[in-house]
PDB file of C-alpha atoms and ligand atoms in Angstrom:
ATOM      1  CA  MET A   1      -0.004   0.007  -0.025  1.00 80.00           C
ATOM      2  CA  SER A   2       1.234   3.468  -0.813  1.00 95.00           C
ATOM      3  CA  ILE A   3       1.707   6.267   1.750  1.00 98.00           C
ATOM      4  CA  ALA A   4      -1.163   8.269   0.157  1.00 98.00           C
ATOM      5  CA  THR A   5      -3.482   5.260   0.378  1.00 98.00           C
ATOM      6  CA  ASN A   6      -2.609   4.588   3.992  1.00 98.00           C
ATOM      7  CA  LEU A   7      -3.047   8.221   4.893  1.00 98.00           C
ATOM      8  CA  LEU A   8      -6.440   8.626   3.206  1.00 98.00           C
ATOM      9  CA  GLN A   9      -7.630   5.306   4.627  1.00 97.00           C
ATOM     10  CA  ILE A  10      -6.775   6.459   8.204  1.00 98.00           C
ATOM     11  CA  LYS A  11      -8.195   9.924   7.638  1.00 97.00           C
ATOM     12  CA  SER A  12     -11.500   8.477   6.514  1.00 97.00           C
ATOM     13  CA  THR A  13     -11.873   6.698   9.881  1.00 96.00           C
ATOM     14  CA  LEU A  14     -11.134   9.736  12.075  1.00 98.00           C
ATOM     15  CA  PRO A  15     -13.983  11.773  13.522  1.00 98.00           C
ATOM     16  CA  GLU A  16     -13.994  15.424  12.369  1.00 97.00           C
ATOM     17  CA  HIS A  17     -12.855  16.762  15.744  1.00 97.00           C
ATOM     18  CA  VAL A  18      -9.677  14.624  15.711  1.00 98.00           C
ATOM     19  CA  THR A  19      -6.489  16.047  14.197  1.00 98.00           C
ATOM     20  CA  LEU A  20      -4.017  13.755  12.491  1.00 98.00           C
ATOM     21  CA  VAL A  21      -0.305  14.270  13.082  1.00 98.00           C
ATOM     22  CA  ALA A  22       1.647  12.262  10.509  1.00 98.00           C
ATOM     23  CA  VAL A  23       4.702  11.076  12.368  1.00 98.00           C
ATOM     24  CA  SER A  24       7.524  11.151   9.853  1.00 98.00           C
ATOM     25  CA  LYS A  25      10.548  10.690  12.033  1.00 98.00           C
ATOM     26  CA  THR A  26      13.436   8.842  10.265  1.00 97.00           C
ATOM     27  CA  LYS A  27      11.615   9.011   6.943  1.00 98.00           C
ATOM     28  CA  PRO A  28      13.032  10.756   3.855  1.00 98.00           C
ATOM     29  CA  VAL A  29      11.574  13.977   2.482  1.00 98.00           C
ATOM     30  CA  SER A  30      10.276  12.085  -0.578  1.00 98.00           C
ATOM     31  CA  ASP A  31       7.991  10.055   1.744  1.00 98.00           C
ATOM     32  CA  LEU A  32       6.726  13.182   3.471  1.00 98.00           C
ATOM     33  CA  MET A  33       6.082  14.791   0.067  1.00 98.00           C
ATOM     34  CA  GLU A  34       3.869  11.870  -0.847  1.00 98.00           C
ATOM     35  CA  ALA A  35       1.743  12.572   2.208  1.00 98.00           C
ATOM     36  CA  TYR A  36       1.820  16.304   1.508  1.00 98.00           C
ATOM     37  CA  GLU A  37       0.578  15.728  -2.014  1.00 98.00           C
ATOM     38  CA  ALA A  38      -2.242  13.604  -0.593  1.00 98.00           C
ATOM     39  CA  GLY A  39      -3.228  16.667   1.485  1.00 98.00           C
ATOM     40  CA  GLN A  40      -1.445  16.205   4.794  1.00 98.00           C
ATOM     41  CA  ARG A  41      -0.147  19.458   6.356  1.00 98.00           C
ATOM     42  CA  ILE A  42       0.752  18.392   9.900  1.00 98.00           C
ATOM     43  CA  PHE A  43       3.950  16.415  10.459  1.00 98.00           C
ATOM     44  CA  GLY A  44       5.427  15.167  13.716  1.00 98.00           C
ATOM     45  CA  GLU A  45       9.169  14.678  14.336  1.00 98.00           C
ATOM     46  CA  ASN A  46      11.059  13.661  17.438  1.00 97.00           C
ATOM     47  CA  LYS A  47      14.462  15.150  16.728  1.00 97.00           C
ATOM     48  CA  ILE A  48      14.918  18.882  16.409  1.00 98.00           C
ATOM     49  CA  GLN A  49      17.756  18.762  13.978  1.00 97.00           C
ATOM     50  CA  GLU A  50      15.937  16.460  11.627  1.00 98.00           C
ATOM     51  CA  MET A  51      12.720  18.522  11.798  1.00 98.00           C
ATOM     52  CA  ALA A  52      14.703  21.709  11.000  1.00 98.00           C
ATOM     53  CA  GLU A  53      16.328  20.126   7.972  1.00 98.00           C
ATOM     54  CA  LYS A  54      12.945  18.917   6.618  1.00 98.00           C
ATOM     55  CA  TRP A  55      11.364  22.311   7.388  1.00 98.00           C
ATOM     56  CA  GLU A  56      14.038  23.964   5.211  1.00 98.00           C
ATOM     57  CA  GLN A  57      13.440  21.624   2.306  1.00 98.00           C
ATOM     58  CA  MET A  58       9.670  21.427   2.316  1.00 98.00           C
ATOM     59  CA  PRO A  59       6.701  23.710   1.493  1.00 98.00           C
ATOM     60  CA  LYS A  60       6.147  26.443   4.064  1.00 98.00           C
ATOM     61  CA  ASP A  61       2.450  25.754   4.673  1.00 98.00           C
ATOM     62  CA  ILE A  62       3.340  22.690   6.749  1.00 98.00           C
ATOM     63  CA  GLN A  63       2.799  22.728  10.474  1.00 98.00           C
ATOM     64  CA  TRP A  64       5.659  21.075  12.277  1.00 99.00           C
ATOM     65  CA  HIS A  65       5.005  19.359  15.601  1.00 98.00           C
ATOM     66  CA  MET A  66       7.815  18.336  17.985  1.00 98.00           C
ATOM     67  CA  ILE A  67       6.631  15.102  19.545  1.00 98.00           C
ATOM     68  CA  GLY A  68       9.837  13.904  21.161  1.00 95.00           C
ATOM     69  CA  HIS A  69      11.648  14.741  24.339  1.00 93.00           C
ATOM     70  CA  VAL A  70      13.133  18.244  24.027  1.00 95.00           C
ATOM     71  CA  GLN A  71      16.602  19.190  25.182  1.00 94.00           C
ATOM     72  CA  THR A  72      16.678  22.781  26.531  1.00 96.00           C
ATOM     73  CA  ASN A  73      19.764  23.694  24.559  1.00 97.00           C
ATOM     74  CA  LYS A  74      18.167  22.815  21.230  1.00 97.00           C
ATOM     75  CA  VAL A  75      14.931  24.809  21.553  1.00 98.00           C
ATOM     76  CA  LYS A  76      16.456  27.705  19.641  1.00 98.00           C
ATOM     77  CA  PHE A  77      16.745  25.627  16.474  1.00 98.00           C
ATOM     78  CA  MET A  78      12.998  25.103  16.180  1.00 98.00           C
ATOM     79  CA  ALA A  79      11.716  28.316  17.783  1.00 98.00           C
ATOM     80  CA  PRO A  80      11.408  30.194  14.450  1.00 98.00           C
ATOM     81  CA  PHE A  81       8.973  27.694  12.952  1.00 98.00           C
ATOM     82  CA  VAL A  82       7.619  24.960  15.235  1.00 98.00           C
ATOM     83  CA  SER A  83       3.853  25.084  15.517  1.00 98.00           C
ATOM     84  CA  LEU A  84       3.235  22.803  18.528  1.00 98.00           C
ATOM     85  CA  ILE A  85       5.566  21.213  21.060  1.00 98.00           C
ATOM     86  CA  HIS A  86       3.955  18.110  22.533  1.00 98.00           C
ATOM     87  CA  GLY A  87       6.391  16.884  25.145  1.00 94.00           C
ATOM     88  CA  VAL A  88       6.874  19.704  27.624  1.00 97.00           C
ATOM     89  CA  ASP A  89       7.400  18.435  31.103  1.00 95.00           C
ATOM     90  CA  SER A  90       9.242  21.040  33.176  1.00 96.00           C
ATOM     91  CA  LEU A  91       9.123  24.706  34.101  1.00 97.00           C
ATOM     92  CA  LYS A  92      12.764  25.007  33.052  1.00 97.00           C
ATOM     93  CA  LEU A  93      11.937  23.866  29.522  1.00 98.00           C
ATOM     94  CA  LEU A  94       8.846  26.153  29.385  1.00 98.00           C
ATOM     95  CA  GLN A  95      11.065  29.058  30.389  1.00 98.00           C
ATOM     96  CA  GLU A  96      13.537  28.330  27.588  1.00 98.00           C
ATOM     97  CA  ILE A  97      10.724  27.981  25.025  1.00 98.00           C
ATOM     98  CA  ASN A  98       9.306  31.276  26.234  1.00 98.00           C
ATOM     99  CA  LYS A  99      12.716  32.932  25.945  1.00 98.00           C
ATOM    100  CA  GLN A 100      13.275  31.699  22.408  1.00 98.00           C
ATOM    101  CA  ALA A 101       9.686  32.516  21.350  1.00 98.00           C
ATOM    102  CA  LEU A 102      10.206  36.086  22.553  1.00 98.00           C
ATOM    103  CA  LYS A 103      13.414  36.313  20.530  1.00 98.00           C
ATOM    104  CA  ASN A 104      11.466  35.285  17.461  1.00 98.00           C
ATOM    105  CA  ASN A 105       8.600  37.551  18.291  1.00 98.00           C
ATOM    106  CA  ARG A 106       6.186  34.629  18.519  1.00 98.00           C
ATOM    107  CA  ILE A 107       3.865  32.816  20.882  1.00 98.00           C
ATOM    108  CA  ILE A 108       4.597  29.115  20.767  1.00 98.00           C
ATOM    109  CA  ASP A 109       1.865  26.606  21.538  1.00 98.00           C
ATOM    110  CA  CYS A 110       2.774  23.758  23.865  1.00 98.00           C
ATOM    111  CA  LEU A 111       1.225  20.623  25.357  1.00 98.00           C
ATOM    112  CA  LEU A 112       2.223  19.456  28.810  1.00 97.00           C
ATOM    113  CA  GLN A 113       3.239  15.824  28.869  1.00 97.00           C
ATOM    114  CA  ILE A 114       1.591  13.776  31.568  1.00 97.00           C
ATOM    115  CA  HIS A 115       3.087  10.483  32.785  1.00 95.00           C
ATOM    116  CA  ILE A 116       0.352   7.902  32.527  1.00 93.00           C
ATOM    117  CA  ALA A 117       2.274   4.719  31.648  1.00 89.00           C
ATOM    118  CA  GLU A 118       3.633   2.108  34.013  1.00 85.00           C
ATOM    119  CA  GLU A 119       7.106   2.307  32.501  1.00 81.00           C
ATOM    120  CA  GLU A 120       9.413   4.515  34.429  1.00 75.00           C
ATOM    121  CA  THR A 121      11.188   5.486  31.195  1.00 70.00           C
ATOM    122  CA  LYS A 122       8.378   7.548  29.712  1.00 69.00           C
ATOM    123  CA  PHE A 123       8.698  11.236  30.440  1.00 84.00           C
ATOM    124  CA  GLY A 124       6.056  13.421  31.925  1.00 94.00           C
ATOM    125  CA  LEU A 125       4.538  15.173  34.938  1.00 96.00           C
ATOM    126  CA  ASP A 126       2.244  13.531  37.454  1.00 94.00           C
ATOM    127  CA  GLU A 127      -0.946  15.247  38.488  1.00 93.00           C
ATOM    128  CA  GLU A 128       0.551  16.912  41.518  1.00 94.00           C
ATOM    129  CA  GLU A 129       3.530  18.285  39.542  1.00 95.00           C
ATOM    130  CA  LEU A 130       1.115  19.602  36.951  1.00 95.00           C
ATOM    131  CA  ALA A 131      -0.946  21.440  39.567  1.00 93.00           C
ATOM    132  CA  LEU A 132       2.209  22.919  41.094  1.00 94.00           C
ATOM    133  CA  LEU A 133       3.536  24.057  37.773  1.00 95.00           C
ATOM    134  CA  LEU A 134       0.274  25.712  36.700  1.00 93.00           C
ATOM    135  CA  SER A 135      -0.103  27.560  39.998  1.00 92.00           C
ATOM    136  CA  SER A 136       3.463  28.829  40.199  1.00 95.00           C
ATOM    137  CA  ASN A 137       4.330  32.533  39.750  1.00 96.00           C
ATOM    138  CA  GLU A 138       7.115  31.635  37.387  1.00 97.00           C
ATOM    139  CA  PHE A 139       4.628  29.990  35.056  1.00 96.00           C
ATOM    140  CA  GLN A 140       2.239  32.966  35.183  1.00 94.00           C
ATOM    141  CA  GLU A 141       5.044  35.202  34.004  1.00 96.00           C
ATOM    142  CA  LEU A 142       5.544  33.323  30.705  1.00 97.00           C
ATOM    143  CA  LYS A 143       3.830  35.445  28.120  1.00 97.00           C
ATOM    144  CA  ASN A 144       5.261  33.890  24.910  1.00 98.00           C
ATOM    145  CA  ILE A 145       4.041  30.345  25.434  1.00 97.00           C
ATOM    146  CA  ARG A 146       0.509  29.115  25.347  1.00 96.00           C
ATOM    147  CA  ILE A 147      -0.527  25.804  26.918  1.00 96.00           C
ATOM    148  CA  VAL A 148      -3.203  24.424  24.557  1.00 96.00           C
ATOM    149  CA  GLY A 149      -3.563  20.983  26.139  1.00 97.00           C
ATOM    150  CA  LEU A 150      -2.054  17.785  27.285  1.00 97.00           C
ATOM    151  CA  MET A 151      -0.168  14.863  25.796  1.00 98.00           C
ATOM    152  CA  GLY A 152       0.398  11.315  27.016  1.00 97.00           C
ATOM    153  CA  MET A 153       1.721   7.925  26.039  1.00 95.00           C
ATOM    154  CA  ALA A 154       0.169   4.705  27.308  1.00 94.00           C
ATOM    155  CA  THR A 155       2.181   1.695  28.406  1.00 92.00           C
ATOM    156  CA  PHE A 156       3.513  -0.449  25.569  1.00 90.00           C
ATOM    157  CA  THR A 157       1.309  -3.549  26.090  1.00 92.00           C
ATOM    158  CA  ASP A 158      -1.296  -5.687  24.392  1.00 92.00           C
ATOM    159  CA  ASP A 159      -3.509  -5.325  27.495  1.00 95.00           C
ATOM    160  CA  LYS A 160      -6.281  -3.104  26.136  1.00 95.00           C
ATOM    161  CA  GLU A 161      -7.855  -2.593  29.573  1.00 96.00           C
ATOM    162  CA  GLN A 162      -4.581  -1.283  30.927  1.00 96.00           C
ATOM    163  CA  VAL A 163      -4.211   1.172  28.015  1.00 96.00           C
ATOM    164  CA  LYS A 164      -7.866   2.227  28.363  1.00 97.00           C
ATOM    165  CA  LYS A 165      -7.350   2.907  32.020  1.00 97.00           C
ATOM    166  CA  GLU A 166      -4.389   5.140  31.292  1.00 97.00           C
ATOM    167  CA  PHE A 167      -6.093   7.049  28.532  1.00 98.00           C
ATOM    168  CA  THR A 168      -9.149   7.552  30.694  1.00 98.00           C
ATOM    169  CA  HIS A 169      -6.892   8.836  33.487  1.00 97.00           C
ATOM    170  CA  LEU A 170      -5.388  11.410  31.196  1.00 97.00           C
ATOM    171  CA  LYS A 171      -8.805  12.471  29.930  1.00 98.00           C
ATOM    172  CA  THR A 172      -9.898  13.064  33.523  1.00 97.00           C
ATOM    173  CA  ILE A 173      -6.891  15.270  34.193  1.00 96.00           C
ATOM    174  CA  PHE A 174      -7.581  17.136  30.958  1.00 96.00           C
ATOM    175  CA  ASP A 175     -11.217  17.715  31.888  1.00 95.00           C
ATOM    176  CA  ASN A 176     -10.119  18.934  35.354  1.00 92.00           C
ATOM    177  CA  ILE A 177      -7.793  21.606  33.990  1.00 91.00           C
ATOM    178  CA  SER A 178     -10.255  22.573  31.283  1.00 88.00           C
ATOM    179  CA  SER A 179     -13.073  23.052  33.763  1.00 85.00           C
ATOM    180  CA  LYS A 180     -10.945  25.131  36.150  1.00 77.00           C
ATOM    181  CA  GLY A 181     -10.532  27.683  33.389  1.00 69.00           C
ATOM    182  CA  ALA A 182      -7.021  28.561  34.596  1.00 65.00           C
ATOM    183  CA  LEU A 183      -5.822  27.854  31.101  1.00 76.00           C
ATOM    184  CA  GLN A 184      -7.726  29.813  28.548  1.00 76.00           C
ATOM    185  CA  TYR A 185      -6.742  27.905  25.422  1.00 84.00           C
ATOM    186  CA  VAL A 186      -6.911  24.275  26.483  1.00 89.00           C
ATOM    187  CA  SER A 187      -8.543  22.270  23.737  1.00 93.00           C
ATOM    188  CA  THR A 188      -6.093  19.578  22.592  1.00 97.00           C
ATOM    189  CA  LEU A 189      -5.637  16.138  24.092  1.00 98.00           C
ATOM    190  CA  SER A 190      -2.831  14.435  22.195  1.00 98.00           C
ATOM    191  CA  MET A 191      -3.000  10.676  22.798  1.00 98.00           C
ATOM    192  CA  GLY A 192      -2.966   7.648  20.471  1.00 97.00           C
ATOM    193  CA  MET A 193      -0.434   6.163  18.033  1.00 97.00           C
ATOM    194  CA  SER A 194      -0.667   3.528  15.294  1.00 97.00           C
ATOM    195  CA  GLY A 195      -1.419   0.684  17.704  1.00 95.00           C
ATOM    196  CA  ASP A 196      -3.882   2.385  19.945  1.00 96.00           C
ATOM    197  CA  TYR A 197      -5.413   5.428  18.328  1.00 97.00           C
ATOM    198  CA  GLN A 198      -8.926   4.082  17.963  1.00 97.00           C
ATOM    199  CA  LEU A 199      -9.033   3.301  21.631  1.00 97.00           C
ATOM    200  CA  ALA A 200      -7.539   6.727  22.391  1.00 98.00           C
ATOM    201  CA  ILE A 201     -10.313   8.413  20.424  1.00 98.00           C
ATOM    202  CA  GLU A 202     -12.946   6.398  22.306  1.00 98.00           C
ATOM    203  CA  CYS A 203     -11.383   7.736  25.481  1.00 98.00           C
ATOM    204  CA  GLY A 204     -11.534  11.377  24.327  1.00 98.00           C
ATOM    205  CA  SER A 205      -8.397  12.055  22.261  1.00 98.00           C
ATOM    206  CA  THR A 206      -8.555  15.093  19.928  1.00 98.00           C
ATOM    207  CA  MET A 207      -5.135  14.601  18.290  1.00 98.00           C
ATOM    208  CA  VAL A 208      -3.564  11.350  17.202  1.00 98.00           C
ATOM    209  CA  ARG A 209       0.156  10.841  16.344  1.00 98.00           C
ATOM    210  CA  ILE A 210       0.395   8.134  13.691  1.00 98.00           C
ATOM    211  CA  GLY A 211       3.691   7.057  12.092  1.00 98.00           C
ATOM    212  CA  SER A 212       4.159   3.443  11.013  1.00 98.00           C
ATOM    213  CA  SER A 213       0.551   2.849   9.841  1.00 98.00           C
ATOM    214  CA  ILE A 214       1.126   5.685   7.310  1.00 98.00           C
ATOM    215  CA  PHE A 215       4.817   5.493   6.387  1.00 98.00           C
ATOM    216  CA  GLY A 216       5.548   1.829   7.232  1.00 97.00           C
ATOM    217  CA  GLY A 217       7.899   0.479   9.850  1.00 95.00           C
ATOM    218  CA  ARG A 218      11.079   2.216  10.998  1.00 92.00           C
ATOM    219  CA  ASN A 219      14.498   0.568  11.439  1.00 82.00           C
TER     220      ASN A 219
HETATM  221  C1  PLP B   1       7.100   7.562  17.073  1.00 50.88           C
HETATM  222  C2  PLP B   1       6.033   8.225  17.871  1.00 50.88           C
HETATM  223  C3  PLP B   1       4.705   8.113  17.515  1.00 50.88           C
HETATM  224  C4  PLP B   1       4.222   7.281  16.304  1.00 50.88           C
HETATM  225  O1  PLP B   1       4.364   5.963  16.584  1.00 50.88           O
HETATM  226  P1  PLP B   1       3.709   4.846  15.538  1.00 50.88           P
HETATM  227  O2  PLP B   1       3.595   3.647  16.414  1.00 50.88           O
HETATM  228  O3  PLP B   1       4.739   4.695  14.468  1.00 50.88           O
HETATM  229  O4  PLP B   1       2.437   5.350  15.079  1.00 50.88           O
HETATM  230  C5  PLP B   1       3.785   8.791  18.253  1.00 50.88           C
HETATM  231  N1  PLP B   1       4.095   9.531  19.348  1.00 50.88           N
HETATM  232  C6  PLP B   1       5.392   9.649  19.724  1.00 50.88           C
HETATM  233  C7  PLP B   1       5.705  10.506  20.887  1.00 50.88           C
HETATM  234  C8  PLP B   1       6.419   8.985  19.024  1.00 50.88           C
HETATM  235  O5  PLP B   1       7.650   9.146  19.461  1.00 50.88           O
END
């Protein structure tokens, strides 16, 4: 199956309120162009250097999402163009994004990553850390970032009940911060990948990050 066919097939199954991020990490520009020509405009990458190289080479109406863990010292390389940063999990990183956004005269949209999986290796804040961050004075001072929602990754397991429990947990946290109204722009809940996006949508996801089901497996 071609990239365009895969893409259109997946898109046809997504409800209208769900945004598709085509995760193109490790894939060549020619593959991304195939998806672009089939209408895709949002691409997700997990390495800043690679995303910047692709941004330079590709049409400028693409929205680039950083979905990987972000190193503070590399924020400056994506600050001129990144449209959404999914994996923000510390005040220190937010402060750096704010600083670089200011330098570029922009406001950069971010998602806070919440730790919902059992594995210790997955990054993210827990509920208490999230509350502390949002209520801190340091956070209130950041005028060049905008928190538009939350992101999470479920445990890598075949146990659907486990994954469902974790997605539901994230949705509950999302609803809590939305209802408090402390964050004006919260509307995005980024959860779900190739293996679990249907379940994620059932649990309330509004943004799915799909790579291998569109572009094929990665080495
Ligand atoms: C690679 C990656 C994806 C896409 O994974 P697939 O299983 O290929 O769909 C989604 N989210 C994050 C954070 C990733 O790193």
